[in-house]
Short mmCIF file of C-alpha atoms in Angstrom, two decimals:
data_model
loop_
_atom_site.label_atom_id
_atom_site.label_comp_id
_atom_site.label_asym_id
_atom_site.label_seq_id
_atom_site.Cartn_x
_atom_site.Cartn_y
_atom_site.Cartn_z
CA MET U 1 19.99 -26.18 -50.65
CA LYS U 2 21.36 -23.94 -47.90
CA ASP U 3 18.62 -21.38 -48.48
CA GLN U 4 16.02 -24.15 -48.32
CA LYS U 5 17.33 -25.33 -44.93
CA GLN U 6 17.29 -21.80 -43.57
CA LYS U 7 13.72 -21.40 -44.77
CA TRP U 8 12.59 -24.59 -43.01
CA PHE U 9 14.51 -23.60 -39.88
CA LEU U 10 12.71 -20.27 -39.74
CA ILE U 11 9.35 -21.96 -40.31
CA VAL U 12 9.95 -24.39 -37.44
CA VAL U 13 11.08 -21.59 -35.12
CA PHE U 14 8.03 -19.52 -36.06
CA LEU U 15 5.66 -22.45 -35.41
CA LEU U 16 7.31 -23.13 -32.06
CA MET U 17 6.83 -19.50 -31.11
CA ILE U 18 3.13 -19.79 -31.92
CA TYR U 19 2.40 -23.16 -30.32
CA ALA U 20 5.01 -23.47 -27.56
CA VAL U 21 2.96 -21.59 -24.96
CA GLY U 22 -0.15 -23.69 -25.63
CA ILE U 23 1.79 -26.95 -25.64
CA LEU U 24 3.54 -26.02 -22.39
CA GLN U 25 0.23 -25.04 -20.77
CA ALA U 26 -1.41 -28.33 -21.78
CA ALA U 27 1.60 -30.34 -20.60
CA ILE U 28 1.58 -28.69 -17.16
CA GLU U 29 -2.17 -29.20 -16.76
CA TRP U 30 -1.85 -32.83 -17.86
CA SER U 31 1.02 -33.47 -15.43
CA GLU U 32 -1.12 -32.09 -12.57
CA GLY U 33 -3.95 -34.47 -13.45
CA ASP U 34 -6.19 -31.82 -15.00
CA ARG U 35 -7.82 -31.91 -18.39
CA PRO U 36 -6.10 -29.34 -20.66
CA PHE U 37 -8.21 -26.20 -20.64
CA ILE U 38 -7.98 -25.92 -24.44
CA VAL U 39 -10.43 -28.85 -24.63
CA GLU U 40 -13.15 -26.48 -23.33
CA LEU U 41 -13.02 -24.70 -26.67
CA PHE U 42 -14.49 -27.76 -28.39
CA THR U 43 -17.11 -28.65 -25.76
CA GLN U 44 -19.36 -25.62 -26.23
CA LYS U 45 -20.96 -23.73 -29.06
CA PRO U 46 -18.64 -21.14 -30.67
CA THR U 47 -20.86 -18.19 -29.78
CA GLN U 48 -19.46 -14.72 -29.19
CA ALA U 49 -20.21 -14.92 -25.46
CA ASN U 50 -18.63 -18.37 -25.09
CA LEU U 51 -15.51 -17.36 -26.99
CA ARG U 52 -15.07 -14.22 -24.87
CA SER U 53 -15.53 -16.25 -21.70
CA PHE U 54 -13.02 -18.83 -22.92
CA GLU U 55 -10.48 -16.13 -23.78
CA SER U 56 -10.87 -14.51 -20.36
CA GLU U 57 -10.52 -17.79 -18.45
CA LEU U 58 -7.57 -18.86 -20.62
CA GLU U 59 -5.75 -15.64 -19.77
CA LYS U 60 -6.37 -16.15 -16.05
CA SER U 61 -5.21 -19.78 -16.06
CA SER U 62 -2.14 -19.33 -18.24
CA TYR U 63 1.01 -20.39 -16.39
CA VAL U 64 3.23 -18.45 -18.78
CA SER U 65 1.11 -15.32 -18.34
CA GLN U 66 1.20 -15.64 -14.55
CA ALA U 67 4.96 -16.09 -14.63
CA LEU U 68 5.71 -13.22 -17.00
CA GLN U 69 3.12 -10.59 -16.04
CA PRO U 70 4.74 -9.48 -12.76
CA ALA U 71 8.06 -8.91 -14.51
CA MET U 72 6.33 -7.06 -17.35
CA ARG U 73 4.39 -4.85 -14.92
CA TYR U 74 7.63 -4.03 -13.12
CA PHE U 75 9.34 -3.19 -16.44
CA GLN U 76 6.42 -1.12 -17.74
CA PHE U 77 6.23 0.94 -14.57
CA SER U 78 9.97 1.39 -13.96
CA VAL U 79 10.72 2.33 -17.57
CA LEU U 80 7.47 3.58 -19.09
CA LYS U 81 5.60 4.67 -15.92
CA GLU U 82 2.65 2.55 -17.01
CA THR U 83 0.19 2.26 -14.12
CA GLY U 84 -2.32 -0.26 -15.51
CA ASP U 85 -6.01 0.09 -16.23
CA LYS U 86 -7.14 1.16 -12.72
CA ALA U 87 -4.67 3.90 -11.84
CA LEU U 88 -3.44 7.24 -13.12
CA MET U 89 -0.14 8.82 -12.15
CA GLY U 90 -0.47 12.43 -11.10
CA ARG U 91 2.12 14.95 -10.00
CA ASP U 92 4.58 14.85 -7.09
CA GLY U 93 3.88 11.24 -6.15
CA TRP U 94 0.08 11.50 -6.29
CA PHE U 95 -1.99 8.67 -7.80
CA PHE U 96 -5.64 8.66 -8.83
CA TYR U 97 -8.26 5.95 -9.33
CA ARG U 98 -8.97 5.95 -13.06
CA PRO U 99 -12.81 5.62 -12.87
CA GLY U 100 -12.90 8.72 -10.66
CA ALA U 101 -11.14 10.75 -13.35
CA GLN U 102 -13.27 9.19 -16.09
CA TYR U 103 -16.39 10.34 -14.27
CA LEU U 104 -15.21 13.95 -14.51
CA ILE U 105 -13.81 13.84 -18.04
CA GLU U 106 -16.20 11.74 -20.10
CA PRO U 107 -19.25 13.45 -21.64
CA TRP U 108 -22.46 13.23 -19.69
CA PRO U 109 -24.74 10.60 -21.25
CA SER U 110 -27.99 12.28 -22.16
CA ARG U 111 -30.91 11.29 -24.32
CA THR U 112 -33.11 14.32 -23.78
CA GLY U 113 -30.71 16.85 -22.30
CA THR U 114 -32.31 16.85 -18.84
CA VAL U 115 -30.54 15.50 -15.80
CA ASP U 116 -33.45 14.06 -13.86
CA GLU U 117 -34.58 11.90 -16.77
CA ASN U 118 -31.11 10.42 -17.25
CA LEU U 119 -29.96 9.95 -13.69
CA GLU U 120 -31.59 7.21 -11.68
CA ILE U 121 -29.88 8.64 -8.61
CA VAL U 122 -32.46 11.41 -8.15
CA THR U 123 -35.40 9.02 -8.28
CA ALA U 124 -33.65 6.50 -6.01
CA VAL U 125 -32.72 9.08 -3.37
CA VAL U 126 -36.19 10.64 -3.34
CA ASP U 127 -37.80 7.20 -3.06
CA PHE U 128 -35.52 6.28 -0.16
CA ARG U 129 -36.21 9.61 1.55
CA ASP U 130 -39.96 9.14 1.22
CA GLN U 131 -39.85 5.59 2.61
CA LEU U 132 -37.87 6.78 5.62
CA LYS U 133 -40.15 9.79 6.07
CA ALA U 134 -43.16 7.49 6.29
CA ARG U 135 -41.44 5.84 9.25
CA GLY U 136 -40.69 9.18 10.93
CA ILE U 137 -37.00 9.05 9.95
CA GLU U 138 -35.10 11.90 8.30
CA LEU U 139 -32.46 11.42 5.57
CA LEU U 140 -29.22 13.38 5.23
CA VAL U 141 -27.18 12.65 2.10
CA VAL U 142 -23.38 13.06 2.18
CA PRO U 143 -21.79 12.72 -1.29
CA ALA U 144 -18.04 12.19 -0.79
CA PRO U 145 -16.03 14.20 -3.35
CA GLY U 146 -13.71 12.25 -5.59
CA LYS U 147 -10.04 13.00 -5.14
CA ALA U 148 -9.71 14.53 -8.63
CA SER U 149 -12.60 16.92 -7.92
CA VAL U 150 -10.76 18.47 -4.98
CA TYR U 151 -7.20 18.21 -6.31
CA PRO U 152 -7.43 18.36 -10.12
CA GLU U 153 -4.14 20.29 -10.18
CA MET U 154 -2.35 17.21 -8.78
CA LEU U 155 -3.64 15.16 -11.70
CA ALA U 156 -2.83 17.69 -14.44
CA ALA U 157 -0.95 20.98 -14.09
CA ARG U 158 -3.25 22.85 -16.47
CA ALA U 159 -6.20 22.18 -14.14
CA SER U 160 -4.73 24.71 -11.70
CA THR U 161 -5.62 27.51 -14.13
CA SER U 162 -9.26 26.45 -14.45
CA VAL U 163 -11.75 28.96 -13.07
CA GLU U 164 -14.79 26.65 -13.09
CA PRO U 165 -15.03 23.55 -10.86
CA VAL U 166 -14.14 20.32 -12.66
CA TYR U 167 -17.08 18.49 -11.07
CA ALA U 168 -19.78 20.06 -13.27
CA HIS U 169 -21.63 16.73 -13.48
CA THR U 170 -21.96 16.57 -9.72
CA ILE U 171 -23.13 20.18 -9.45
CA LYS U 172 -26.07 19.29 -11.72
CA VAL U 173 -26.94 16.32 -9.52
CA LEU U 174 -26.78 18.38 -6.33
CA GLU U 175 -29.01 20.99 -7.93
CA GLU U 176 -31.59 18.33 -8.80
CA LEU U 177 -31.46 16.86 -5.29
CA LYS U 178 -31.97 20.33 -3.85
CA LYS U 179 -34.99 20.89 -6.10
CA ALA U 180 -36.41 17.60 -4.83
CA GLY U 181 -36.05 18.78 -1.22
CA ILE U 182 -33.21 16.41 -0.34
CA GLU U 183 -31.02 17.61 2.51
CA PHE U 184 -27.31 17.06 1.87
CA VAL U 185 -23.87 18.17 3.05
CA ASP U 186 -21.89 20.00 0.36
CA LEU U 187 -18.36 18.77 1.01
CA PHE U 188 -17.23 19.86 -2.46
CA GLU U 189 -17.35 23.57 -1.72
CA ALA U 190 -16.02 23.08 1.81
CA PHE U 191 -13.03 21.01 0.68
CA THR U 192 -12.06 23.13 -2.32
CA GLN U 193 -12.33 26.41 -0.43
CA SER U 194 -10.51 25.39 2.74
CA LYS U 195 -7.72 23.21 1.35
CA THR U 196 -4.20 24.56 1.78
CA GLU U 197 -0.68 23.25 1.28
CA SER U 198 -0.61 22.32 4.97
CA SER U 199 -4.03 20.62 4.97
CA GLU U 200 -4.30 17.83 2.41
CA TYR U 201 -7.74 16.27 2.49
CA TYR U 202 -6.81 13.19 0.42
CA LEU U 203 -4.03 10.63 0.58
CA ALA U 204 -1.41 10.87 -2.16
CA GLN U 205 -1.32 7.12 -2.85
CA ASP U 206 -4.96 6.34 -2.14
CA THR U 207 -8.49 6.86 -3.45
CA HIS U 208 -9.77 8.03 -0.08
CA TRP U 209 -9.68 11.11 2.07
CA SER U 210 -6.92 11.69 4.59
CA THR U 211 -7.59 11.64 8.31
CA GLU U 212 -7.89 15.43 8.17
CA GLY U 213 -10.40 15.33 5.31
CA MET U 214 -12.41 12.61 7.03
CA ARG U 215 -12.57 14.56 10.30
CA LEU U 216 -13.72 17.69 8.49
CA ALA U 217 -16.46 15.70 6.75
CA ALA U 218 -17.63 14.26 10.07
CA LYS U 219 -17.60 17.69 11.70
CA LEU U 220 -19.64 19.31 8.90
CA THR U 221 -22.12 16.43 8.91
CA ALA U 222 -22.62 16.77 12.66
CA GLN U 223 -23.10 20.54 12.33
CA ARG U 224 -25.72 20.03 9.63
CA LEU U 225 -27.67 17.50 11.71
CA ILE U 226 -27.77 19.96 14.62
CA GLU U 227 -28.66 22.93 12.39
CA LEU U 228 -31.61 21.00 10.97
CA GLY U 229 -32.80 20.26 14.50
CA TRP U 230 -32.84 16.52 13.84
CA ILE U 231 -30.25 15.60 16.47
CA GLU U 232 -29.11 17.20 19.71
CA ARG U 233 -25.60 16.84 21.02
CA GLY U 234 -25.48 14.02 23.57
CA ASN U 235 -23.36 13.33 26.63
CA SER U 236 -21.55 10.09 25.80
CA GLN U 237 -18.15 11.47 26.88
CA TYR U 238 -16.24 10.09 23.90
CA GLU U 239 -12.57 11.04 23.83
CA LEU U 240 -9.78 10.94 21.24
CA LYS U 241 -6.74 8.69 21.46
CA PRO U 242 -3.84 9.46 19.07
CA VAL U 243 -2.35 6.57 17.09
CA THR U 244 0.21 6.46 14.28
CA PHE U 245 0.57 3.82 11.58
CA SER U 246 1.92 3.39 8.06
CA ARG U 247 0.24 1.99 4.95
CA TYR U 248 0.54 1.82 1.20
CA GLY U 249 -2.42 3.38 -0.61
CA ASP U 250 -5.06 1.29 -2.36
CA VAL U 251 -4.23 2.77 -5.79
CA LEU U 252 -0.65 1.51 -5.47
CA ARG U 253 -1.98 -1.92 -4.50
CA MET U 254 -4.33 -1.93 -7.51
CA MET U 255 -1.33 -1.39 -9.78
CA ASP U 256 0.12 -4.67 -8.43
CA ILE U 257 3.70 -3.67 -9.17
CA PRO U 258 6.29 -6.12 -7.75
CA ARG U 259 8.76 -4.55 -5.31
CA ILE U 260 6.80 -1.29 -5.22
CA GLU U 261 8.76 -0.40 -2.08
CA GLN U 262 11.71 0.32 -4.37
CA PHE U 263 9.82 3.29 -5.76
CA TYR U 264 7.67 4.55 -2.87
CA SER U 265 7.54 4.48 0.90
CA PRO U 266 4.29 3.86 2.79
CA GLU U 267 2.39 6.92 3.94
CA GLU U 268 2.63 7.62 7.68
CA LEU U 269 -0.74 8.62 9.09
CA GLN U 270 -1.71 10.33 12.32
CA CYS U 271 -5.14 9.10 13.45
CA MET U 272 -7.44 9.68 16.37
CA GLN U 273 -9.29 6.67 17.70
CA VAL U 274 -12.56 7.36 19.48
CA VAL U 275 -12.70 5.80 22.95
CA ASN U 276 -15.07 5.82 25.87
CA GLY U 277 -13.93 8.43 28.38
CA GLY U 278 -14.81 6.31 31.37
CA ASN U 279 -12.89 3.11 30.62
CA GLY U 280 -10.80 3.91 27.52
CA GLU U 281 -12.42 1.14 25.48
CA LEU U 282 -12.81 1.63 21.73
CA ARG U 283 -16.19 2.97 20.61
CA LYS U 284 -18.64 0.35 19.38
CA ASP U 285 -21.70 0.59 17.17
CA ASP U 286 -24.97 0.75 19.05
CA PRO U 287 -28.00 -0.76 17.23
CA GLU U 288 -30.29 1.17 19.60
CA SER U 289 -28.87 4.54 18.53
CA ASP U 290 -31.03 7.33 17.07
CA ILE U 291 -28.67 7.55 14.08
CA LEU U 292 -27.90 5.01 11.36
CA VAL U 293 -25.04 5.71 8.94
CA LEU U 294 -24.85 4.02 5.53
CA GLY U 295 -21.85 4.22 3.23
CA ASP U 296 -18.96 2.71 1.33
CA SER U 297 -15.18 2.43 1.61
CA PHE U 298 -14.92 6.12 2.57
CA LEU U 299 -16.50 4.99 5.84
CA ARG U 300 -14.47 1.77 6.02
CA ILE U 301 -11.05 3.43 5.92
CA TYR U 302 -9.64 4.02 9.43
CA GLU U 303 -12.91 2.66 10.86
CA ARG U 304 -12.81 -1.04 10.05
CA ASP U 305 -9.37 -0.94 8.49
CA GLU U 306 -6.28 -0.20 10.56
CA PRO U 307 -6.15 1.42 13.10
CA LYS U 308 -9.94 0.82 13.57
CA VAL U 309 -12.54 3.06 15.22
CA ALA U 310 -10.84 6.16 13.83
CA GLY U 311 -12.98 6.78 10.75
CA PHE U 312 -16.01 8.83 9.75
CA VAL U 313 -18.57 6.90 11.81
CA SER U 314 -16.58 7.13 15.03
CA HIS U 315 -15.72 10.79 14.51
CA LEU U 316 -19.36 11.62 13.78
CA ALA U 317 -20.20 9.93 17.09
CA TYR U 318 -17.47 12.00 18.76
CA GLU U 319 -18.70 15.29 17.25
CA LEU U 320 -22.26 14.54 18.36
CA GLN U 321 -21.24 12.79 21.59
CA THR U 322 -23.88 10.18 20.91
CA PRO U 323 -23.85 6.46 19.93
CA ILE U 324 -24.23 5.53 16.25
CA ALA U 325 -25.09 2.41 14.24
CA SER U 326 -23.71 1.79 10.76
CA ILE U 327 -23.85 -0.38 7.66
CA ILE U 328 -20.83 -0.22 5.36
CA SER U 329 -20.86 -1.82 1.91
CA ASP U 330 -17.44 -1.54 0.30
CA GLY U 331 -17.99 -0.05 -3.16
CA GLY U 332 -21.75 -0.52 -2.98
CA ALA U 333 -23.25 2.63 -1.48
CA SER U 334 -25.46 3.34 -4.49
CA THR U 335 -27.75 0.29 -4.19
CA LEU U 336 -26.07 -2.58 -2.33
CA VAL U 337 -26.00 -0.81 1.03
CA ARG U 338 -29.75 -0.19 0.86
CA GLN U 339 -30.31 -3.81 -0.07
CA GLU U 340 -28.33 -4.79 3.01
CA LEU U 341 -30.46 -2.40 5.06
CA LYS U 342 -33.53 -4.17 3.71
CA ARG U 343 -32.14 -7.45 5.07
CA LYS U 344 -31.33 -5.77 8.40
CA SER U 345 -34.41 -3.57 8.58
CA GLU U 346 -34.62 -4.08 12.36
CA LEU U 347 -31.85 -1.46 12.58
CA LEU U 348 -34.41 1.19 11.60
CA ALA U 349 -36.32 0.67 14.84
CA GLY U 350 -36.18 3.81 16.96
CA LYS U 351 -34.09 5.76 14.45
CA LYS U 352 -34.50 9.50 13.98
CA VAL U 353 -31.96 10.02 11.18
CA VAL U 354 -30.24 8.05 8.43
CA VAL U 355 -26.98 9.53 7.12
CA TRP U 356 -26.21 8.17 3.64
CA GLU U 357 -22.69 8.62 2.26
CA PHE U 358 -21.64 7.60 -1.27
CA VAL U 359 -18.59 8.50 -3.32
CA GLU U 360 -19.08 10.93 -6.20
CA ARG U 361 -18.10 8.56 -9.04
CA ASP U 362 -20.91 6.18 -8.06
CA ILE U 363 -23.35 8.72 -9.50
CA ARG U 364 -22.46 7.08 -12.81
CA PHE U 365 -20.46 3.97 -11.95
CA GLY U 366 -22.18 2.62 -8.84
CA LEU U 367 -22.49 -1.16 -8.54
CA GLU U 368 -26.02 -2.22 -9.46
CA GLY U 369 -26.77 1.37 -10.48
CA TRP U 370 -29.44 3.29 -8.57
CA LYS U 371 -32.34 0.90 -8.05
CA LYS U 372 -35.37 1.54 -5.92
CA VAL U 373 -35.18 -0.72 -2.89
CA PRO U 374 -38.52 -1.20 -1.10
CA LEU U 375 -38.08 -1.48 2.65
CA PRO U 376 -40.17 -4.10 4.45
#
């Protein structure tokens, strides 16, 4: 009899463990005047797509999950150093955006073995160049190196012994763009050759380049525009204004670890805002400029984020001493930024040059891929 009672006790406990979360979730939803979400399971056809959608929404709406996940993330990071599905922990306090590392590591998808037939990027860039050319506008492409391409040794110690560059995929793309007559700025070689222990071109906690890396990119882009004879240095009298601020990197924020300040301090950054020499006012975009810059979050950082007007666009204007217009699409420089340009095509009026920046990983992982975007 005693064994029988123990058996039933264990069965009841086991059933409570299985159903308690669902019962609690339904009770909370009912008390708040909502229909229990579990009812949605019986109001639609049990197709694979519907079941996946239901599972995803159930996970998002779960009160128990929302209550426990922060504590679990804190435990997993503090004990197991688990960084989640968007981040990778490198060496000496460096963190990397996982898709950027995946771009370098994963095999190149190829059906025929040729790059140009498998990469829409070449066709899209050439098409964009030709459309601009027909309007008398030149195109300069500025691929922004991923952090792991420049500092692979901070992701894995064995990378420091590698003789060949880790960004072999990107080298193939640059070669194809060169064959197609596309003018571009090779920041990969410049960054990898000039980096030193005293000049870090990327932020340890962030996906993006440091203020020093950004300023070097702007300087090299300005030099290339002048070398090509497309732009002459102007006389806008822009000046630099030093400013200091602190911030946690975006990779740390993606990890969403509670009380992250217990583990890391924010990075202190020295920036240079670009101001008008005459009145000291912050530089502003000028739609009437000869130059239009397109890009992603590598242009947003420091420019539209804190401290503002201290990013690539402003420093390119400073290097050229000429006004600049810009369109920045966070994470969407492959296709979305050109679609936005299509909607704002009046910005092309009077332009001599379009500078198009996109981060390296978007060659494979860009939002919306690499579509042709016909300009009006």
